[in-house]
Amino acid sequence: VLVVGPIDGDTGPHTIREMANMDLAAAALEANGVAVHKFYPPHSDWDEIVFASEGAHFFFYRGHGVYWTPPPNPVVGGFALSDGLVAPEQIRYELKLAPNAIVMLYGCFTAGSTIWNDEFVTISADEAQRRVAQYSTPFFDIGAGAYYANWYGDAFETLVHYLFQGMTLDQ
């Protein structure tokens, strides 16, 4: 299941770029026999995503990271979709991925990073780790086997290639 949230509106250039980056991952998955379900703006209804995710081995998201309290140490997690925000509790209680599913996320906070460039403080390694833990925990709670977060456009495609080449998660 591949999900892109609107970054600069449903048809903005950044959103379009992330749909193209997600299409790279889709092509890599399909080349390895994986059935792919895409949810791109404006068609990213959470209920439809939940339905398509039942038993999914892969769940990828590219879009805004979500924070629920103000910086510098916000509570983070979830997705920003065309039809609204998805909270970590919804991920935890509504998604039913396959055991050991692979999760890949792109968005602020997902890799421990800061938000936009005007965040007022430099964060510590501990704060970055806390953010990653908050973003990844709902997925591990539902049985995910791996969580990747990355800011590079072709990262998901590259990681999929590595996994299907037989590389381990550690490699």
PDB file of C-alpha atoms in Angstrom:
ATOM      1  CA  VAL A   1       0.000   0.000   0.000  1.00  0.00           C
ATOM      2  CA  LEU A   2       1.525   3.274  -1.153  1.00  0.00           C
ATOM      3  CA  VAL A   3       0.199   6.551   0.230  1.00  0.00           C
ATOM      4  CA  VAL A   4       1.117  10.096  -0.723  1.00  0.00           C
ATOM      5  CA  GLY A   5      -0.291  12.981   1.269  1.00  0.00           C
ATOM      6  CA  PRO A   6      -0.653  16.476  -0.175  1.00  0.00           C
ATOM      7  CA  ILE A   7       2.446  18.498   0.616  1.00  0.00           C
ATOM      8  CA  ASP A   8       1.658  21.708  -1.236  1.00  0.00           C
ATOM      9  CA  GLY A   9      -1.909  20.937  -2.169  1.00  0.00           C
ATOM     10  CA  ASP A  10      -3.233  18.002  -4.168  1.00  0.00           C
ATOM     11  CA  THR A  11      -1.540  19.157  -7.391  1.00  0.00           C
ATOM     12  CA  GLY A  12       1.412  21.239  -6.178  1.00  0.00           C
ATOM     13  CA  PRO A  13       4.908  20.583  -7.572  1.00  0.00           C
ATOM     14  CA  HIS A  14       6.227  19.041  -4.333  1.00  0.00           C
ATOM     15  CA  THR A  15       3.243  16.692  -4.112  1.00  0.00           C
ATOM     16  CA  ILE A  16       3.673  15.736  -7.787  1.00  0.00           C
ATOM     17  CA  ARG A  17       7.396  15.056  -7.187  1.00  0.00           C
ATOM     18  CA  GLU A  18       6.621  12.757  -4.257  1.00  0.00           C
ATOM     19  CA  MET A  19       4.022  10.887  -6.318  1.00  0.00           C
ATOM     20  CA  ALA A  20       6.751  10.340  -8.943  1.00  0.00           C
ATOM     21  CA  ASN A  21       9.155   9.150  -6.231  1.00  0.00           C
ATOM     22  CA  MET A  22       6.502   6.761  -4.928  1.00  0.00           C
ATOM     23  CA  ASP A  23       5.945   5.515  -8.490  1.00  0.00           C
ATOM     24  CA  LEU A  24       9.625   4.459  -8.507  1.00  0.00           C
ATOM     25  CA  ALA A  25       8.962   2.290  -5.455  1.00  0.00           C
ATOM     26  CA  ALA A  26       5.751   0.971  -7.039  1.00  0.00           C
ATOM     27  CA  ALA A  27       7.659  -0.108 -10.152  1.00  0.00           C
ATOM     28  CA  ALA A  28      10.289  -1.879  -8.028  1.00  0.00           C
ATOM     29  CA  LEU A  29       7.623  -3.714  -6.040  1.00  0.00           C
ATOM     30  CA  GLU A  30       5.644  -4.692  -9.135  1.00  0.00           C
ATOM     31  CA  ALA A  31       8.823  -5.924 -10.830  1.00  0.00           C
ATOM     32  CA  ASN A  32       9.101  -8.370  -7.942  1.00  0.00           C
ATOM     33  CA  GLY A  33       5.517  -9.609  -8.184  1.00  0.00           C
ATOM     34  CA  VAL A  34       3.981  -7.425  -5.474  1.00  0.00           C
ATOM     35  CA  ALA A  35       0.424  -6.172  -6.047  1.00  0.00           C
ATOM     36  CA  VAL A  36       0.434  -2.426  -5.429  1.00  0.00           C
ATOM     37  CA  HIS A  37      -2.435  -0.220  -4.255  1.00  0.00           C
ATOM     38  CA  LYS A  38      -1.802   3.513  -4.624  1.00  0.00           C
ATOM     39  CA  PHE A  39      -3.535   6.274  -2.701  1.00  0.00           C
ATOM     40  CA  TYR A  40      -2.434   9.631  -4.091  1.00  0.00           C
ATOM     41  CA  PRO A  41      -4.064  13.053  -3.686  1.00  0.00           C
ATOM     42  CA  PRO A  42      -6.890  13.726  -3.844  1.00  0.00           C
ATOM     43  CA  HIS A  43      -7.784  10.022  -3.458  1.00  0.00           C
ATOM     44  CA  SER A  44      -6.302   9.177  -0.063  1.00  0.00           C
ATOM     45  CA  ASP A  45      -9.318   8.246   2.011  1.00  0.00           C
ATOM     46  CA  TRP A  46      -8.223   6.655   5.295  1.00  0.00           C
ATOM     47  CA  ASP A  47     -11.009   4.048   5.322  1.00  0.00           C
ATOM     48  CA  GLU A  48     -10.014   2.879   1.826  1.00  0.00           C
ATOM     49  CA  ILE A  49      -6.345   2.747   2.876  1.00  0.00           C
ATOM     50  CA  VAL A  50      -7.255   0.659   5.921  1.00  0.00           C
ATOM     51  CA  PHE A  51      -9.255  -1.747   3.749  1.00  0.00           C
ATOM     52  CA  ALA A  52      -6.441  -2.130   1.187  1.00  0.00           C
ATOM     53  CA  SER A  53      -3.854  -2.565   3.962  1.00  0.00           C
ATOM     54  CA  GLU A  54      -5.424  -5.733   5.356  1.00  0.00           C
ATOM     55  CA  GLY A  55      -2.557  -8.254   5.182  1.00  0.00           C
ATOM     56  CA  ALA A  56      -0.233  -5.896   3.251  1.00  0.00           C
ATOM     57  CA  HIS A  57       3.461  -6.757   3.367  1.00  0.00           C
ATOM     58  CA  PHE A  58       4.523  -3.201   2.495  1.00  0.00           C
ATOM     59  CA  PHE A  59       3.187   0.145   3.707  1.00  0.00           C
ATOM     60  CA  PHE A  60       4.863   3.292   2.331  1.00  0.00           C
ATOM     61  CA  TYR A  61       3.984   6.933   3.026  1.00  0.00           C
ATOM     62  CA  ARG A  62       5.354  10.167   1.586  1.00  0.00           C
ATOM     63  CA  GLY A  63       3.872  13.410   2.863  1.00  0.00           C
ATOM     64  CA  HIS A  64       3.819  15.783   5.773  1.00  0.00           C
ATOM     65  CA  GLY A  65       4.951  14.561   9.141  1.00  0.00           C
ATOM     66  CA  VAL A  66       2.427  15.354  11.839  1.00  0.00           C
ATOM     67  CA  TYR A  67       2.976  16.978  15.218  1.00  0.00           C
ATOM     68  CA  TRP A  68       0.313  17.206  17.868  1.00  0.00           C
ATOM     69  CA  THR A  69       1.996  19.540  20.390  1.00  0.00           C
ATOM     70  CA  PRO A  70       4.296  22.529  19.770  1.00  0.00           C
ATOM     71  CA  PRO A  71       8.077  22.300  19.206  1.00  0.00           C
ATOM     72  CA  PRO A  72      10.757  21.966  20.373  1.00  0.00           C
ATOM     73  CA  ASN A  73       9.718  18.550  21.760  1.00  0.00           C
ATOM     74  CA  PRO A  74       6.412  17.819  20.043  1.00  0.00           C
ATOM     75  CA  VAL A  75       4.352  14.665  20.218  1.00  0.00           C
ATOM     76  CA  VAL A  76       4.640  13.318  16.660  1.00  0.00           C
ATOM     77  CA  GLY A  77       3.198  10.581  14.484  1.00  0.00           C
ATOM     78  CA  GLY A  78       0.541   9.854  11.927  1.00  0.00           C
ATOM     79  CA  PHE A  79      -0.231  11.022   8.416  1.00  0.00           C
ATOM     80  CA  ALA A  80      -1.571  14.100   6.674  1.00  0.00           C
ATOM     81  CA  LEU A  81      -3.995  12.939   3.970  1.00  0.00           C
ATOM     82  CA  SER A  82      -6.245  14.823   1.571  1.00  0.00           C
ATOM     83  CA  ASP A  83      -9.206  14.092   3.832  1.00  0.00           C
ATOM     84  CA  GLY A  84      -7.494  15.011   7.113  1.00  0.00           C
ATOM     85  CA  LEU A  85      -4.987  13.871   9.708  1.00  0.00           C
ATOM     86  CA  VAL A  86      -4.509  10.283  10.851  1.00  0.00           C
ATOM     87  CA  ALA A  87      -3.404   9.871  14.477  1.00  0.00           C
ATOM     88  CA  PRO A  88      -0.960   7.217  15.735  1.00  0.00           C
ATOM     89  CA  GLU A  89      -3.838   5.565  17.623  1.00  0.00           C
ATOM     90  CA  GLN A  90      -5.674   5.059  14.321  1.00  0.00           C
ATOM     91  CA  ILE A  91      -2.607   3.350  12.876  1.00  0.00           C
ATOM     92  CA  ARG A  92      -2.331   1.167  15.962  1.00  0.00           C
ATOM     93  CA  TYR A  93      -5.980   0.143  16.101  1.00  0.00           C
ATOM     94  CA  GLU A  94      -7.148   0.249  12.484  1.00  0.00           C
ATOM     95  CA  LEU A  95      -4.282  -0.991  10.288  1.00  0.00           C
ATOM     96  CA  LYS A  96      -3.979  -4.764   9.994  1.00  0.00           C
ATOM     97  CA  LEU A  97      -0.729  -5.268   8.100  1.00  0.00           C
ATOM     98  CA  ALA A  98       0.838  -8.675   7.503  1.00  0.00           C
ATOM     99  CA  PRO A  99       3.174  -9.896  10.250  1.00  0.00           C
ATOM    100  CA  ASN A 100       6.680  -8.482   9.719  1.00  0.00           C
ATOM    101  CA  ALA A 101       5.469  -5.916   7.196  1.00  0.00           C
ATOM    102  CA  ILE A 102       7.986  -3.404   5.863  1.00  0.00           C
ATOM    103  CA  VAL A 103       7.122   0.236   6.613  1.00  0.00           C
ATOM    104  CA  MET A 104       8.827   3.169   4.890  1.00  0.00           C
ATOM    105  CA  LEU A 105       8.027   6.796   5.685  1.00  0.00           C
ATOM    106  CA  TYR A 106       9.079  10.171   4.307  1.00  0.00           C
ATOM    107  CA  GLY A 107       8.043  13.281   6.215  1.00  0.00           C
ATOM    108  CA  CYS A 108       9.139  15.627   8.940  1.00  0.00           C
ATOM    109  CA  PHE A 109       9.935  13.848  12.202  1.00  0.00           C
ATOM    110  CA  THR A 110       9.789  10.343  10.657  1.00  0.00           C
ATOM    111  CA  ALA A 111      13.587  10.078  10.605  1.00  0.00           C
ATOM    112  CA  GLY A 112      13.990  12.211  13.727  1.00  0.00           C
ATOM    113  CA  SER A 113      14.493  15.399  11.760  1.00  0.00           C
ATOM    114  CA  THR A 114      13.227  18.821  12.613  1.00  0.00           C
ATOM    115  CA  ILE A 115      10.271  20.519  11.019  1.00  0.00           C
ATOM    116  CA  TRP A 116      10.617  23.435   8.638  1.00  0.00           C
ATOM    117  CA  ASN A 117      13.849  25.433   8.680  1.00  0.00           C
ATOM    118  CA  ASP A 118      12.589  27.954  11.202  1.00  0.00           C
ATOM    119  CA  GLU A 119      12.373  25.525  14.109  1.00  0.00           C
ATOM    120  CA  PHE A 120      13.870  27.611  16.856  1.00  0.00           C
ATOM    121  CA  VAL A 121      16.243  25.104  18.427  1.00  0.00           C
ATOM    122  CA  THR A 122      18.743  22.548  17.261  1.00  0.00           C
ATOM    123  CA  ILE A 123      17.543  19.174  18.445  1.00  0.00           C
ATOM    124  CA  SER A 124      19.691  16.634  20.243  1.00  0.00           C
ATOM    125  CA  ALA A 125      20.321  13.042  19.216  1.00  0.00           C
ATOM    126  CA  ASP A 126      18.039  12.006  22.095  1.00  0.00           C
ATOM    127  CA  GLU A 127      15.226  14.169  20.713  1.00  0.00           C
ATOM    128  CA  ALA A 128      15.717  12.743  17.213  1.00  0.00           C
ATOM    129  CA  GLN A 129      15.567   9.205  18.623  1.00  0.00           C
ATOM    130  CA  ARG A 130      12.423  10.071  20.594  1.00  0.00           C
ATOM    131  CA  ARG A 131      10.743  11.306  17.406  1.00  0.00           C
ATOM    132  CA  VAL A 132      11.675   8.156  15.492  1.00  0.00           C
ATOM    133  CA  ALA A 133      10.373   6.039  18.363  1.00  0.00           C
ATOM    134  CA  GLN A 134       7.074   7.930  18.416  1.00  0.00           C
ATOM    135  CA  TYR A 135       6.639   7.550  14.663  1.00  0.00           C
ATOM    136  CA  SER A 136       7.663   3.889  14.483  1.00  0.00           C
ATOM    137  CA  THR A 137       6.053   2.481  17.645  1.00  0.00           C
ATOM    138  CA  PRO A 138       2.481   2.176  16.291  1.00  0.00           C
ATOM    139  CA  PHE A 139       3.828   0.075  13.412  1.00  0.00           C
ATOM    140  CA  PHE A 140       5.880  -2.181  15.656  1.00  0.00           C
ATOM    141  CA  ASP A 141       2.885  -2.494  17.982  1.00  0.00           C
ATOM    142  CA  ILE A 142       0.908  -4.000  15.078  1.00  0.00           C
ATOM    143  CA  GLY A 143       3.698  -6.412  14.125  1.00  0.00           C
ATOM    144  CA  ALA A 144       5.809  -4.590  11.543  1.00  0.00           C
ATOM    145  CA  GLY A 145       9.188  -6.177  10.976  1.00  0.00           C
ATOM    146  CA  ALA A 146      11.039  -3.063   9.799  1.00  0.00           C
ATOM    147  CA  TYR A 147      10.689   0.709   9.789  1.00  0.00           C
ATOM    148  CA  TYR A 148      12.659   2.902   7.419  1.00  0.00           C
ATOM    149  CA  ALA A 149      12.473   6.679   7.287  1.00  0.00           C
ATOM    150  CA  ASN A 150      14.370   8.630   4.673  1.00  0.00           C
ATOM    151  CA  TRP A 151      14.357  12.007   2.936  1.00  0.00           C
ATOM    152  CA  TYR A 152      15.827  10.945  -0.429  1.00  0.00           C
ATOM    153  CA  GLY A 153      13.529  10.757  -3.432  1.00  0.00           C
ATOM    154  CA  ASP A 154      14.564   7.317  -4.669  1.00  0.00           C
ATOM    155  CA  ALA A 155      15.245   5.816  -1.240  1.00  0.00           C
ATOM    156  CA  PHE A 156      12.164   3.589  -1.176  1.00  0.00           C
ATOM    157  CA  GLU A 157      12.926   2.242  -4.655  1.00  0.00           C
ATOM    158  CA  THR A 158      16.548   1.551  -3.668  1.00  0.00           C
ATOM    159  CA  LEU A 159      15.590  -0.161  -0.399  1.00  0.00           C
ATOM    160  CA  VAL A 160      13.050  -2.362  -2.212  1.00  0.00           C
ATOM    161  CA  HIS A 161      15.745  -3.419  -4.690  1.00  0.00           C
ATOM    162  CA  TYR A 162      18.100  -4.290  -1.831  1.00  0.00           C
ATOM    163  CA  LEU A 163      15.455  -6.301   0.015  1.00  0.00           C
ATOM    164  CA  PHE A 164      14.563  -8.316  -3.089  1.00  0.00           C
ATOM    165  CA  GLN A 165      18.265  -8.906  -3.768  1.00  0.00           C
ATOM    166  CA  GLY A 166      18.337 -10.742  -0.451  1.00  0.00           C
ATOM    167  CA  MET A 167      20.013  -8.119   1.692  1.00  0.00           C
ATOM    168  CA  THR A 168      19.098  -8.258   5.352  1.00  0.00           C
ATOM    169  CA  LEU A 169      17.568  -5.357   7.226  1.00  0.00           C
ATOM    170  CA  ASP A 170      20.913  -4.716   8.868  1.00  0.00           C
ATOM    171  CA  GLN A 171      22.749  -4.598   5.545  1.00  0.00           C
TER     172      GLN A 171
END
